[in-house]
Short mmCIF file of C-alpha atoms in Angstrom, two decimals:
data_model
loop_
_atom_site.label_atom_id
_atom_site.label_comp_id
_atom_site.label_asym_id
_atom_site.label_seq_id
_atom_site.Cartn_x
_atom_site.Cartn_y
_atom_site.Cartn_z
CA UNK A 15 8.57 -14.47 16.71
CA UNK A 16 7.25 -11.62 18.42
CA UNK A 17 4.11 -10.16 16.76
CA UNK A 18 5.76 -6.74 16.51
CA UNK A 19 8.36 -8.07 14.27
CA UNK A 20 5.77 -9.52 11.74
CA UNK A 21 3.78 -6.26 11.98
CA UNK A 22 6.77 -4.18 11.23
CA UNK A 23 7.54 -6.16 8.14
CA UNK A 24 3.90 -6.00 6.94
CA UNK A 25 3.88 -2.18 7.32
CA UNK A 26 7.13 -1.86 5.56
CA UNK A 27 5.47 -3.70 2.55
CA UNK A 28 2.14 -1.66 2.93
CA UNK A 29 2.74 1.44 5.19
CA UNK A 30 -0.40 2.44 7.15
CA UNK A 31 0.22 5.79 5.88
CA UNK A 32 -1.20 4.81 2.54
CA UNK A 33 -4.61 3.42 3.89
CA UNK A 34 -7.66 5.42 3.10
CA UNK A 35 -9.09 7.86 5.76
CA UNK A 36 -12.18 5.63 6.26
CA UNK A 37 -10.12 2.48 6.80
CA UNK A 38 -8.95 0.69 9.94
CA UNK A 39 -5.94 -1.26 8.96
CA UNK A 40 -3.30 -2.40 11.46
CA UNK A 41 -3.32 -4.45 14.78
CA UNK A 42 -6.85 -4.59 16.04
CA UNK A 43 -6.50 -7.19 18.64
CA UNK A 44 -3.29 -8.23 20.54
CA UNK A 45 -0.14 -7.03 22.04
CA UNK A 46 3.01 -6.45 19.97
CA UNK A 47 5.13 -8.26 22.45
CA UNK A 48 3.17 -11.50 22.25
CA UNK A 49 4.96 -14.64 20.70
CA UNK A 50 3.28 -15.75 17.62
CA UNK A 51 2.98 -19.48 17.24
CA UNK A 52 1.42 -19.37 13.76
CA UNK A 53 -0.77 -17.20 11.51
CA UNK A 54 -3.81 -17.87 9.56
CA UNK A 55 -4.33 -15.80 6.41
CA UNK A 56 -7.80 -14.93 5.31
CA UNK A 57 -9.64 -12.38 3.13
CA UNK A 58 -12.19 -11.78 5.84
CA UNK A 59 -11.90 -12.36 9.55
CA UNK A 60 -15.07 -14.03 10.74
CA UNK A 61 -15.95 -16.03 13.80
CA UNK A 62 -15.47 -19.26 11.88
CA UNK A 63 -12.00 -18.20 10.70
CA UNK A 64 -11.11 -17.47 14.23
CA UNK A 65 -12.26 -21.04 15.24
CA UNK A 66 -10.10 -22.46 12.36
CA UNK A 67 -7.08 -20.59 13.64
CA UNK A 68 -7.59 -22.05 17.16
CA UNK A 69 -7.91 -25.50 15.78
CA UNK A 70 -4.67 -25.13 13.66
CA UNK A 71 -2.72 -23.73 16.61
CA UNK A 72 -2.49 -20.22 15.11
CA UNK A 73 -2.83 -17.28 17.62
CA UNK A 74 -2.79 -14.68 14.80
CA UNK A 75 -5.23 -14.11 12.02
CA UNK A 76 -4.10 -11.72 9.23
CA UNK A 77 -7.14 -10.64 7.09
CA UNK A 78 -7.48 -8.09 4.24
CA UNK A 79 -10.73 -6.71 5.58
CA UNK A 80 -10.75 -5.31 8.93
CA UNK A 81 -13.26 -6.95 11.26
CA UNK A 82 -13.46 -3.77 13.28
CA UNK A 83 -14.31 -1.21 10.67
CA UNK A 84 -16.10 1.60 12.57
CA UNK A 85 -15.95 2.22 16.40
CA UNK A 86 -17.20 -0.55 18.70
CA UNK A 87 -19.15 0.76 21.67
CA UNK A 88 -20.25 -2.60 23.11
CA UNK A 89 -18.94 -6.24 23.22
CA UNK A 90 -22.15 -7.99 23.96
CA UNK A 91 -22.16 -10.53 21.23
CA UNK A 92 -25.10 -9.36 19.53
CA UNK A 93 -23.36 -8.89 16.09
CA UNK A 94 -21.00 -11.08 14.12
CA UNK A 95 -18.32 -8.40 14.62
CA UNK A 96 -18.72 -8.50 18.40
CA UNK A 97 -18.83 -12.24 18.57
CA UNK A 98 -15.70 -12.62 16.38
CA UNK A 99 -13.65 -9.97 18.57
CA UNK A 100 -14.93 -11.71 21.81
CA UNK A 101 -13.69 -15.13 20.44
CA UNK A 102 -10.35 -13.57 19.60
CA UNK A 103 -9.82 -12.11 22.93
CA UNK A 104 -10.98 -15.13 24.95
CA UNK A 105 -8.53 -17.35 23.09
CA UNK A 106 -5.56 -15.02 22.94
CA UNK A 107 -5.72 -14.69 18.98
CA UNK A 108 -4.31 -11.48 17.72
CA UNK A 109 -6.15 -9.85 14.73
CA UNK A 110 -4.32 -7.84 12.09
CA UNK A 111 -5.91 -6.12 9.00
CA UNK A 112 -4.06 -4.99 5.96
CA UNK A 113 -6.67 -3.47 3.70
CA UNK A 114 -6.49 -0.31 1.62
CA UNK A 115 -2.82 0.20 2.38
CA UNK A 116 -2.22 -3.11 0.55
CA UNK A 117 -4.55 -2.07 -2.30
CA UNK A 118 -2.55 1.15 -2.57
CA UNK A 119 0.99 0.02 -3.02
CA UNK A 120 2.38 -0.90 -6.30
CA UNK A 121 3.12 -4.58 -5.56
CA UNK A 122 -0.17 -5.04 -3.70
CA UNK A 123 -3.69 -6.41 -4.47
CA UNK A 124 -4.07 -4.86 -7.85
CA UNK A 125 -0.70 -5.93 -9.11
CA UNK A 126 -1.56 -9.66 -8.19
CA UNK A 127 -4.82 -9.29 -10.25
CA UNK A 128 -2.90 -7.87 -13.23
CA UNK A 129 -0.59 -10.91 -12.83
CA UNK A 130 -3.46 -13.42 -12.78
CA UNK A 131 -5.13 -11.89 -15.86
CA UNK A 132 -1.69 -11.87 -17.67
CA UNK A 133 -1.11 -7.94 -18.05
CA UNK A 134 2.16 -6.52 -18.72
CA UNK A 135 3.75 -2.90 -18.28
CA UNK A 136 1.35 -2.20 -15.31
CA UNK A 137 1.28 1.08 -13.62
CA UNK A 138 -0.86 2.61 -10.90
CA UNK A 139 -4.09 3.96 -12.33
CA UNK A 140 -4.73 6.87 -10.02
CA UNK A 141 -1.38 7.77 -8.25
CA UNK A 142 -1.50 9.46 -4.74
CA UNK A 143 -0.96 13.03 -4.53
CA UNK A 144 0.45 15.16 -1.70
CA UNK A 145 2.41 12.35 -0.22
CA UNK A 146 5.91 13.37 -1.25
CA UNK A 147 8.21 15.64 0.51
CA UNK A 148 11.48 17.40 -0.31
CA UNK A 149 14.42 17.69 2.02
CA UNK A 150 16.88 20.57 1.54
CA UNK A 151 19.96 20.54 3.77
CA UNK A 152 23.24 22.29 3.68
CA UNK A 153 26.65 20.19 4.33
CA UNK A 154 30.35 20.94 4.32
CA UNK A 155 31.81 19.98 1.10
CA UNK A 156 33.87 17.11 2.31
CA UNK A 157 30.86 15.44 4.13
CA UNK A 158 28.41 15.86 1.35
CA UNK A 159 28.82 12.37 -0.14
CA UNK A 160 28.48 10.78 3.17
CA UNK A 161 25.37 12.55 4.11
CA UNK A 162 23.73 11.91 0.72
CA UNK A 163 24.56 8.16 1.07
CA UNK A 164 22.99 7.96 4.34
CA UNK A 165 19.81 9.74 3.05
CA UNK A 166 19.70 7.14 0.25
CA UNK A 167 20.00 4.27 2.56
CA UNK A 168 17.00 5.67 4.56
CA UNK A 169 14.93 5.54 1.49
CA UNK A 170 15.13 9.06 0.16
CA UNK A 171 15.90 9.91 -3.50
CA UNK A 172 13.58 7.38 -5.26
CA UNK A 173 11.60 8.74 -8.13
CA UNK A 174 9.50 6.23 -10.28
CA UNK A 175 11.84 3.53 -11.39
CA UNK A 176 15.04 5.53 -10.42
CA UNK A 177 16.86 5.64 -7.16
CA UNK A 178 19.59 7.90 -5.55
CA UNK A 179 18.22 10.92 -7.28
CA UNK A 180 19.42 14.29 -5.89
CA UNK A 181 20.25 17.79 -6.80
CA UNK A 182 23.10 19.89 -5.41
CA UNK A 183 24.51 23.25 -5.63
CA UNK A 184 27.78 24.74 -3.99
CA UNK A 185 27.59 27.88 -1.87
CA UNK A 186 28.90 29.59 1.23
CA UNK A 187 27.14 29.19 4.61
CA UNK A 188 27.72 31.66 7.55
CA UNK A 189 27.30 31.23 11.27
CA UNK A 190 28.67 32.59 14.62
CA UNK A 191 29.14 29.87 17.32
CA UNK A 192 27.94 30.92 20.86
CA UNK A 193 29.99 30.41 23.98
CA UNK A 194 28.32 27.14 24.96
CA UNK A 195 28.59 25.44 21.54
CA UNK A 196 30.71 22.62 20.40
CA UNK A 197 31.24 23.83 16.77
CA UNK A 198 32.48 21.45 14.23
CA UNK A 199 34.36 24.43 12.51
CA UNK A 200 35.04 28.19 13.31
CA UNK A 201 35.67 29.98 16.42
CA UNK A 202 33.29 30.93 19.22
CA UNK A 203 31.96 34.51 18.92
CA UNK A 204 33.45 35.08 15.42
CA UNK A 205 31.29 34.94 12.27
CA UNK A 206 32.46 31.94 10.21
CA UNK A 207 31.96 31.45 6.44
CA UNK A 208 32.17 27.75 5.16
CA UNK A 209 31.96 26.32 1.69
CA UNK A 210 28.89 24.16 1.71
CA UNK A 211 26.84 22.04 -0.70
CA UNK A 212 23.00 22.36 -0.76
CA UNK A 213 21.50 18.74 -1.13
CA UNK A 214 17.97 18.14 -2.28
CA UNK A 215 16.32 14.77 -2.20
CA UNK A 216 12.57 13.71 -2.35
CA UNK A 217 10.92 11.12 -0.26
CA UNK A 218 7.51 9.65 0.53
CA UNK A 219 6.01 11.41 3.70
CA UNK A 220 5.68 8.05 5.58
CA UNK A 221 9.54 7.68 5.96
CA UNK A 222 10.15 11.29 7.05
CA UNK A 223 11.26 10.28 10.51
CA UNK A 224 13.97 7.78 9.39
CA UNK A 225 15.21 10.26 6.72
CA UNK A 226 15.59 13.07 9.23
CA UNK A 227 17.24 10.59 11.81
CA UNK A 228 19.62 9.61 9.12
CA UNK A 229 20.52 13.18 8.31
CA UNK A 230 21.37 14.10 11.88
CA UNK A 231 23.38 11.02 12.45
CA UNK A 232 25.49 11.63 9.22
CA UNK A 233 25.71 15.51 9.47
CA UNK A 234 28.92 16.73 11.20
CA UNK A 235 27.23 19.96 12.48
CA UNK A 236 25.96 20.34 15.95
CA UNK A 237 23.06 22.20 14.52
CA UNK A 238 21.76 20.87 11.27
CA UNK A 239 20.18 23.38 8.97
CA UNK A 240 17.42 21.73 6.76
CA UNK A 241 14.03 22.53 5.31
CA UNK A 242 11.22 19.95 4.56
CA UNK A 243 8.53 20.90 2.03
CA UNK A 244 5.25 19.08 1.05
CA UNK A 245 4.90 18.51 -2.68
CA UNK A 246 1.83 18.24 -4.83
CA UNK A 247 3.58 15.97 -7.27
CA UNK A 248 2.08 12.54 -7.91
CA UNK A 249 3.60 9.58 -6.21
CA UNK A 250 3.63 6.77 -8.71
CA UNK A 251 4.52 3.90 -6.33
CA UNK A 252 1.32 4.32 -4.36
CA UNK A 253 -2.32 4.86 -5.45
CA UNK A 254 -5.66 3.22 -6.45
CA UNK A 255 -6.00 0.58 -9.33
CA UNK A 256 -3.71 -0.43 -12.01
CA UNK A 257 -3.63 -0.50 -15.68
CA UNK A 258 -1.78 -2.72 -18.11
CA UNK A 259 -1.67 -4.43 -21.49
CA UNK A 260 -2.66 -7.92 -22.67
CA UNK A 261 0.02 -9.66 -24.83
CA UNK A 262 -2.17 -8.93 -27.86
CA UNK A 263 -5.52 -7.45 -28.53
CA UNK A 264 -8.59 -9.93 -28.30
CA UNK A 265 -12.44 -9.80 -28.64
CA UNK A 266 -14.55 -8.61 -25.90
CA UNK A 267 -16.20 -11.88 -25.37
CA UNK A 268 -13.03 -13.83 -25.41
CA UNK A 269 -11.73 -11.59 -22.78
CA UNK A 270 -14.82 -11.78 -20.58
CA UNK A 271 -14.64 -15.61 -20.92
CA UNK A 272 -10.67 -15.39 -20.12
CA UNK A 273 -11.84 -13.43 -16.91
CA UNK A 274 -14.40 -16.24 -15.84
CA UNK A 275 -11.56 -18.78 -16.11
CA UNK A 276 -8.92 -16.74 -14.36
CA UNK A 277 -11.14 -15.67 -11.59
CA UNK A 278 -12.92 -18.97 -11.22
CA UNK A 279 -16.48 -17.43 -11.55
CA UNK A 280 -19.51 -18.33 -13.59
CA UNK A 281 -21.01 -14.70 -13.43
CA UNK A 282 -19.64 -11.47 -14.63
CA UNK A 283 -21.97 -8.34 -14.78
CA UNK A 284 -21.10 -6.15 -17.68
CA UNK A 285 -22.05 -3.08 -19.73
CA UNK A 286 -22.98 -3.40 -23.52
CA UNK A 287 -20.34 -4.70 -25.87
CA UNK A 288 -18.85 -2.08 -27.84
CA UNK A 289 -17.39 -4.03 -30.82
CA UNK A 290 -13.83 -3.27 -30.05
CA UNK A 291 -10.75 -5.35 -29.13
CA UNK A 292 -9.60 -5.42 -25.69
CA UNK A 293 -5.95 -4.50 -25.24
CA UNK A 294 -5.55 -1.95 -22.35
CA UNK A 295 -7.04 -3.20 -19.18
CA UNK A 296 -7.77 -1.35 -16.05
CA UNK A 297 -8.34 -3.07 -12.84
CA UNK A 298 -9.35 -2.35 -9.15
CA UNK A 299 -9.84 -4.98 -6.49
CA UNK A 300 -12.95 -4.48 -4.44
CA UNK A 301 -15.38 -1.53 -4.98
CA UNK A 302 -13.76 0.44 -7.86
CA UNK A 303 -16.58 2.65 -9.25
CA UNK A 304 -14.66 5.84 -8.16
CA UNK A 305 -11.94 4.92 -10.63
CA UNK A 306 -14.11 4.71 -13.67
CA UNK A 307 -13.29 8.33 -14.84
CA UNK A 308 -9.53 7.45 -14.49
CA UNK A 309 -9.91 4.22 -16.42
CA UNK A 310 -11.57 6.21 -19.18
CA UNK A 311 -9.11 9.00 -19.18
CA UNK A 312 -6.33 6.50 -19.24
CA UNK A 313 -7.68 5.10 -22.51
CA UNK A 314 -8.55 1.58 -20.99
CA UNK A 315 -10.66 -0.64 -23.15
CA UNK A 316 -12.20 -2.39 -20.08
CA UNK A 317 -12.37 -1.72 -16.47
CA UNK A 318 -12.39 -4.84 -14.22
CA UNK A 319 -13.70 -4.31 -10.68
CA UNK A 320 -16.82 -4.87 -8.55
CA UNK A 321 -19.56 -3.40 -6.51
CA UNK A 322 -21.17 -1.40 -9.33
CA UNK A 323 -24.82 -0.48 -8.70
CA UNK A 324 -27.43 -0.32 -11.32
CA UNK A 325 -26.93 3.44 -12.30
CA UNK A 326 -23.15 3.07 -12.11
CA UNK A 327 -23.21 1.00 -15.36
CA UNK A 328 -24.76 4.04 -17.15
CA UNK A 329 -21.70 6.14 -16.34
CA UNK A 330 -19.68 4.01 -18.64
CA UNK A 331 -21.40 5.88 -21.45
CA UNK A 332 -20.33 3.51 -24.07
CA UNK A 333 -16.65 4.98 -23.66
CA UNK A 334 -15.49 1.76 -21.95
CA UNK A 335 -16.56 -1.91 -21.19
CA UNK A 336 -17.19 -2.38 -17.42
CA UNK A 337 -16.90 -5.93 -16.01
CA UNK A 338 -18.22 -6.32 -12.45
CA UNK A 339 -16.51 -9.66 -11.40
CA UNK A 340 -17.60 -9.56 -7.75
CA UNK A 341 -15.96 -8.26 -4.67
CA UNK A 342 -14.67 -11.57 -3.24
CA UNK A 343 -13.74 -12.74 -6.86
CA UNK A 344 -11.50 -9.65 -7.39
CA UNK A 345 -9.74 -9.94 -4.13
CA UNK A 346 -9.58 -13.72 -3.67
CA UNK A 347 -5.73 -13.86 -4.53
CA UNK A 348 -4.78 -11.44 -1.76
CA UNK A 349 -4.39 -14.40 0.59
CA UNK A 350 -1.73 -15.95 -1.63
CA UNK A 351 -0.07 -12.53 -2.08
CA UNK A 352 0.23 -12.08 1.61
CA UNK A 353 1.45 -15.69 2.08
CA UNK A 354 4.15 -15.26 -0.59
CA UNK A 355 5.33 -11.99 0.96
CA UNK A 356 5.60 -13.38 4.48
CA UNK A 357 7.15 -16.70 3.48
CA UNK A 358 9.94 -14.90 1.44
CA UNK A 359 10.81 -12.91 4.57
CA UNK A 360 10.26 -15.58 7.20
CA UNK A 361 10.69 -18.95 5.44
CA UNK A 362 10.44 -20.97 8.77
CA UNK A 363 7.34 -19.16 10.20
CA UNK A 364 4.17 -21.31 10.57
CA UNK A 365 1.81 -19.84 8.14
CA UNK A 366 -1.47 -21.30 6.83
CA UNK A 367 -4.24 -20.02 4.46
CA UNK A 368 -7.60 -20.39 5.51
CA UNK A 369 -9.88 -23.24 4.21
CA UNK A 370 -13.06 -21.23 4.86
CA UNK A 371 -14.92 -19.60 1.94
CA UNK A 372 -15.79 -16.22 3.37
CA UNK A 373 -17.69 -15.00 0.46
CA UNK A 374 -21.15 -13.85 1.93
CA UNK A 375 -22.70 -13.89 -1.67
CA UNK A 376 -24.19 -17.03 -3.16
CA UNK A 377 -25.15 -17.37 -6.87
CA UNK A 378 -27.94 -19.40 -8.40
CA UNK A 379 -26.72 -20.08 -12.00
#
């Protein structure tokens, strides 16, 4: 399989458009035309993970965290980042990272955490804003259904759990064809009035190109009249964190012990117990302090995340229980998530999970 085919699939699952501005997801090392003999999936791309890939005959490492996060100005081998990149290039190993874009999709990292904990009715905790657009176009009446169907097939018209959403009104369009035109209807040099339907559909901005391409291919007019507007609406299929419900409320200590078992950890840092039952649970893989106000506003009983600093715990202000489970511990299931997604799409592709424990933090219990 060519690398670009696998990359195209991964970026359909988690579009790069949804990564955070500071991030560096995508193809970091390698050429899209190269043939991929096998892939090794890991949370982190380290020198030892690349060595493991080479030994196992894999010429691609897919990691959650990008090994190249900020700009590289030199490749002298002085840092672990430089050594890893040099080893990959020397051995023709491609490196691909799928980081905050996988965090921010509805069936991504946080969804898998919710699944492991046993939550139901899960939704995005902080939906993205300003990522939706609306297309308005005008179509001859007899072609309106064909154009609408083409837009739906391109991915437009999805709102929440609903698909094929649109709005239409009938009206009269007018135009005068020039001498060098190939007009679908009307006479050259004569103003023509045509019964038309105004169609409106919403779509996420990352698929604008394919939506407009579908519009032009399906529309009968030589010159297609359309408008595209940016919307400030929230997009509930992408965003940070998730929130869901336990099957039934349980005591705080019982839930913390449940977390220890589910996440295979002996250490959870947490704020003071509040003497309340835990039912509504908010989660965020990795560093989630920025979502604490969202978790409180959503009425969560506990916020499960990581990388809280000393003073961050005060911000809970006895309004919510905070459980810092550790960065690696919160994202450890990402490897299996990626493996499941790729194997479902490419069942015969040689895919392996790393045997390296890349957690840089050790605990003395």
